Amino acid sequence: MIGRLNHVAIAVPDLEAASALYRQTLGAEVSQAVDLIEHGVRTVFVDLPNTRIELLEALGDDSPIAAFLARNPAGGVHHICYEVEDIEAARKRLEAQGAKVLGDGQAKIGAHGKPVLFLHPKDFCGTLIEIEEA
Ligand code: CO
């Protein structure tokens, strides 16, 4: 069901500093920052030849990454995103297998304008998984 790795996301305390680190120290292409208000994060994407890295910082007081950053003040790997062809088919299959879809269980529009959903880390080897229709 899952296809390509779309991105690996790293939560950071300071998006501007992290963007500069990737741009200047690592010599990568870094996008402009985008606020994803519905997800409570501000993000940039680092373009690599074979995948992307999403850098995200908390946006707003009840950001879903605030607790993660409190536990990981220097930042850390937050989630990985796999592509699927059909997000509704993926959601049905995952729920039928007993996986917990986070939030209200419905797909939301993600950073690339495509529907995404998140799966609970306890069901997937301790890793928060994002599924994106691509
Ligand atoms: Co993501």
PDB file of C-alpha atoms and ligand atoms in Angstrom:
ATOM      1  CA  MET A   1       0.000   0.000   0.000  1.00  0.00           C
ATOM      2  CA  ILE A   2       2.643   2.559   0.967  1.00  0.00           C
ATOM      3  CA  GLY A   3       4.809   3.911  -1.800  1.00  0.00           C
ATOM      4  CA  ARG A   4       7.688   6.341  -1.824  1.00  0.00           C
ATOM      5  CA  LEU A   5       9.133   8.089   1.194  1.00  0.00           C
ATOM      6  CA  ASN A   6       7.788  11.629   0.787  1.00  0.00           C
ATOM      7  CA  HIS A   7       9.687  13.263   3.628  1.00  0.00           C
ATOM      8  CA  VAL A   8      11.248  12.944   7.055  1.00  0.00           C
ATOM      9  CA  ALA A   9      10.145  15.684   9.453  1.00  0.00           C
ATOM     10  CA  ILE A  10      12.363  17.221  12.117  1.00  0.00           C
ATOM     11  CA  ALA A  11      10.805  19.392  14.824  1.00  0.00           C
ATOM     12  CA  VAL A  12      13.000  22.373  15.682  1.00  0.00           C
ATOM     13  CA  PRO A  13      12.846  25.107  18.311  1.00  0.00           C
ATOM     14  CA  ASP A  14      13.875  27.842  15.831  1.00  0.00           C
ATOM     15  CA  LEU A  15      12.866  27.415  12.200  1.00  0.00           C
ATOM     16  CA  GLU A  16      14.930  30.337  10.951  1.00  0.00           C
ATOM     17  CA  ALA A  17      18.094  28.980  12.562  1.00  0.00           C
ATOM     18  CA  ALA A  18      17.379  25.458  11.292  1.00  0.00           C
ATOM     19  CA  SER A  19      16.759  26.763   7.754  1.00  0.00           C
ATOM     20  CA  ALA A  20      20.053  28.651   7.832  1.00  0.00           C
ATOM     21  CA  LEU A  21      21.839  25.519   9.083  1.00  0.00           C
ATOM     22  CA  TYR A  22      20.501  23.428   6.213  1.00  0.00           C
ATOM     23  CA  ARG A  23      21.086  26.179   3.644  1.00  0.00           C
ATOM     24  CA  GLN A  24      24.529  27.345   4.707  1.00  0.00           C
ATOM     25  CA  THR A  25      26.176  24.486   6.574  1.00  0.00           C
ATOM     26  CA  LEU A  26      24.677  21.602   4.617  1.00  0.00           C
ATOM     27  CA  GLY A  27      24.359  23.474   1.303  1.00  0.00           C
ATOM     28  CA  ALA A  28      20.749  22.433   0.666  1.00  0.00           C
ATOM     29  CA  GLU A  29      17.816  24.079  -1.105  1.00  0.00           C
ATOM     30  CA  VAL A  30      15.350  25.294   1.524  1.00  0.00           C
ATOM     31  CA  SER A  31      11.862  26.572   0.684  1.00  0.00           C
ATOM     32  CA  GLN A  32      10.147  29.646   2.108  1.00  0.00           C
ATOM     33  CA  ALA A  33       8.315  29.071   5.398  1.00  0.00           C
ATOM     34  CA  VAL A  34       4.618  28.214   5.253  1.00  0.00           C
ATOM     35  CA  ASP A  35       2.188  28.461   8.180  1.00  0.00           C
ATOM     36  CA  LEU A  36      -0.087  25.424   8.472  1.00  0.00           C
ATOM     37  CA  ILE A  37      -2.577  26.867  10.914  1.00  0.00           C
ATOM     38  CA  GLU A  38      -4.825  23.802  10.958  1.00  0.00           C
ATOM     39  CA  HIS A  39      -1.812  21.650  11.929  1.00  0.00           C
ATOM     40  CA  GLY A  40      -0.342  24.148  14.411  1.00  0.00           C
ATOM     41  CA  VAL A  41       3.071  24.249  12.723  1.00  0.00           C
ATOM     42  CA  ARG A  42       5.227  26.457  10.514  1.00  0.00           C
ATOM     43  CA  THR A  43       7.247  24.451   7.995  1.00  0.00           C
ATOM     44  CA  VAL A  44       9.947  24.627   5.375  1.00  0.00           C
ATOM     45  CA  PHE A  45      10.979  21.847   3.031  1.00  0.00           C
ATOM     46  CA  VAL A  46      14.556  20.939   2.203  1.00  0.00           C
ATOM     47  CA  ASP A  47      14.793  19.474  -1.295  1.00  0.00           C
ATOM     48  CA  LEU A  48      17.156  16.536  -1.661  1.00  0.00           C
ATOM     49  CA  PRO A  49      17.740  14.498  -4.821  1.00  0.00           C
ATOM     50  CA  ASN A  50      15.813  11.483  -3.490  1.00  0.00           C
ATOM     51  CA  THR A  51      13.442  12.894  -0.865  1.00  0.00           C
ATOM     52  CA  ARG A  52      12.654  15.941   1.251  1.00  0.00           C
ATOM     53  CA  ILE A  53      13.226  16.970   4.837  1.00  0.00           C
ATOM     54  CA  GLU A  54      10.448  18.906   6.559  1.00  0.00           C
ATOM     55  CA  LEU A  55      11.600  21.260   9.301  1.00  0.00           C
ATOM     56  CA  LEU A  56       8.766  22.324  11.574  1.00  0.00           C
ATOM     57  CA  GLU A  57       8.375  24.662  14.489  1.00  0.00           C
ATOM     58  CA  ALA A  58       5.396  25.184  16.780  1.00  0.00           C
ATOM     59  CA  LEU A  59       2.768  27.687  15.657  1.00  0.00           C
ATOM     60  CA  GLY A  60       0.257  28.868  18.247  1.00  0.00           C
ATOM     61  CA  ASP A  61      -0.205  27.985  21.896  1.00  0.00           C
ATOM     62  CA  ASP A  62      -1.678  24.505  21.479  1.00  0.00           C
ATOM     63  CA  SER A  63       0.659  23.245  18.761  1.00  0.00           C
ATOM     64  CA  PRO A  64       0.735  19.442  18.565  1.00  0.00           C
ATOM     65  CA  ILE A  65       4.552  19.586  18.531  1.00  0.00           C
ATOM     66  CA  ALA A  66       4.877  21.701  21.700  1.00  0.00           C
ATOM     67  CA  ALA A  67       5.062  18.655  23.982  1.00  0.00           C
ATOM     68  CA  PHE A  68       7.591  16.987  21.673  1.00  0.00           C
ATOM     69  CA  LEU A  69       9.814  20.070  21.776  1.00  0.00           C
ATOM     70  CA  ALA A  70       9.462  20.261  25.554  1.00  0.00           C
ATOM     71  CA  ARG A  71      10.871  16.701  25.697  1.00  0.00           C
ATOM     72  CA  ASN A  72      13.437  17.399  22.955  1.00  0.00           C
ATOM     73  CA  PRO A  73      14.535  21.000  23.411  1.00  0.00           C
ATOM     74  CA  ALA A  74      17.226  20.786  20.713  1.00  0.00           C
ATOM     75  CA  GLY A  75      14.699  19.303  18.257  1.00  0.00           C
ATOM     76  CA  GLY A  76      14.469  15.788  16.874  1.00  0.00           C
ATOM     77  CA  VAL A  77      13.013  13.475  14.243  1.00  0.00           C
ATOM     78  CA  HIS A  78       9.249  13.887  14.599  1.00  0.00           C
ATOM     79  CA  HIS A  79       7.591  11.829  11.847  1.00  0.00           C
ATOM     80  CA  ILE A  80       8.115  10.157   8.505  1.00  0.00           C
ATOM     81  CA  CYS A  81       5.726  10.496   5.582  1.00  0.00           C
ATOM     82  CA  TYR A  82       4.862   7.746   3.118  1.00  0.00           C
ATOM     83  CA  GLU A  83       2.920   8.266  -0.075  1.00  0.00           C
ATOM     84  CA  VAL A  84      -0.258   6.369  -0.939  1.00  0.00           C
ATOM     85  CA  GLU A  85      -2.340   6.511  -4.091  1.00  0.00           C
ATOM     86  CA  ASP A  86      -5.725   6.764  -2.385  1.00  0.00           C
ATOM     87  CA  ILE A  87      -5.948   8.201   1.114  1.00  0.00           C
ATOM     88  CA  GLU A  88      -9.517   7.032   1.771  1.00  0.00           C
ATOM     89  CA  ALA A  89      -8.670   3.466   0.770  1.00  0.00           C
ATOM     90  CA  ALA A  90      -5.564   3.676   2.973  1.00  0.00           C
ATOM     91  CA  ARG A  91      -7.576   4.998   5.937  1.00  0.00           C
ATOM     92  CA  LYS A  92     -10.143   2.195   5.633  1.00  0.00           C
ATOM     93  CA  ARG A  93      -7.473  -0.459   5.385  1.00  0.00           C
ATOM     94  CA  LEU A  94      -5.521   0.913   8.356  1.00  0.00           C
ATOM     95  CA  GLU A  95      -8.609   1.173  10.553  1.00  0.00           C
ATOM     96  CA  ALA A  96      -9.670  -2.337   9.565  1.00  0.00           C
ATOM     97  CA  GLN A  97      -6.216  -3.500  10.733  1.00  0.00           C
ATOM     98  CA  GLY A  98      -6.733  -1.779  14.090  1.00  0.00           C
ATOM     99  CA  ALA A  99      -4.413   1.197  13.540  1.00  0.00           C
ATOM    100  CA  LYS A 100      -5.412   4.455  15.203  1.00  0.00           C
ATOM    101  CA  VAL A 101      -5.759   7.472  12.928  1.00  0.00           C
ATOM    102  CA  LEU A 102      -5.051  10.604  14.965  1.00  0.00           C
ATOM    103  CA  GLY A 103      -7.366  13.589  15.347  1.00  0.00           C
ATOM    104  CA  ASP A 104     -10.949  13.154  14.174  1.00  0.00           C
ATOM    105  CA  GLY A 105      -9.874  10.330  11.869  1.00  0.00           C
ATOM    106  CA  GLN A 106     -10.468  12.341   8.715  1.00  0.00           C
ATOM    107  CA  ALA A 107      -7.719  13.356   6.274  1.00  0.00           C
ATOM    108  CA  LYS A 108      -6.660  17.023   6.378  1.00  0.00           C
ATOM    109  CA  ILE A 109      -4.895  19.053   3.729  1.00  0.00           C
ATOM    110  CA  GLY A 110      -1.136  18.934   4.357  1.00  0.00           C
ATOM    111  CA  ALA A 111       1.883  20.999   3.414  1.00  0.00           C
ATOM    112  CA  HIS A 112       1.714  20.078  -0.280  1.00  0.00           C
ATOM    113  CA  GLY A 113      -1.983  20.770  -0.727  1.00  0.00           C
ATOM    114  CA  LYS A 114      -2.726  17.033  -0.643  1.00  0.00           C
ATOM    115  CA  PRO A 115      -4.772  15.111   1.926  1.00  0.00           C
ATOM    116  CA  VAL A 116      -2.773  13.640   4.793  1.00  0.00           C
ATOM    117  CA  LEU A 117      -3.440  11.686   7.950  1.00  0.00           C
ATOM    118  CA  PHE A 118      -1.314  10.705  10.927  1.00  0.00           C
ATOM    119  CA  LEU A 119      -1.024   7.304  12.609  1.00  0.00           C
ATOM    120  CA  HIS A 120      -0.297   6.758  16.276  1.00  0.00           C
ATOM    121  CA  PRO A 121       3.342   5.870  17.066  1.00  0.00           C
ATOM    122  CA  LYS A 122       2.307   3.048  19.414  1.00  0.00           C
ATOM    123  CA  ASP A 123       0.995   1.105  16.426  1.00  0.00           C
ATOM    124  CA  PHE A 124       4.103   1.675  14.271  1.00  0.00           C
ATOM    125  CA  CYS A 125       7.304   0.850  16.099  1.00  0.00           C
ATOM    126  CA  GLY A 126       7.309   4.056  18.109  1.00  0.00           C
ATOM    127  CA  THR A 127       7.297   6.265  15.022  1.00  0.00           C
ATOM    128  CA  LEU A 128       4.652   8.844  14.160  1.00  0.00           C
ATOM    129  CA  ILE A 129       3.657   8.154  10.546  1.00  0.00           C
ATOM    130  CA  GLU A 130       2.108  10.592   8.096  1.00  0.00           C
ATOM    131  CA  ILE A 131       0.363   9.211   5.028  1.00  0.00           C
ATOM    132  CA  GLU A 132       0.006  11.561   2.061  1.00  0.00           C
ATOM    133  CA  GLU A 133      -1.985  11.043  -1.117  1.00  0.00           C
ATOM    134  CA  ALA A 134       0.431  11.675  -3.973  1.00  0.00           C
TER     135      ALA A 134
HETATM  136 CO    CO B   1       5.037  15.954   7.346  1.00  0.00          CO
END
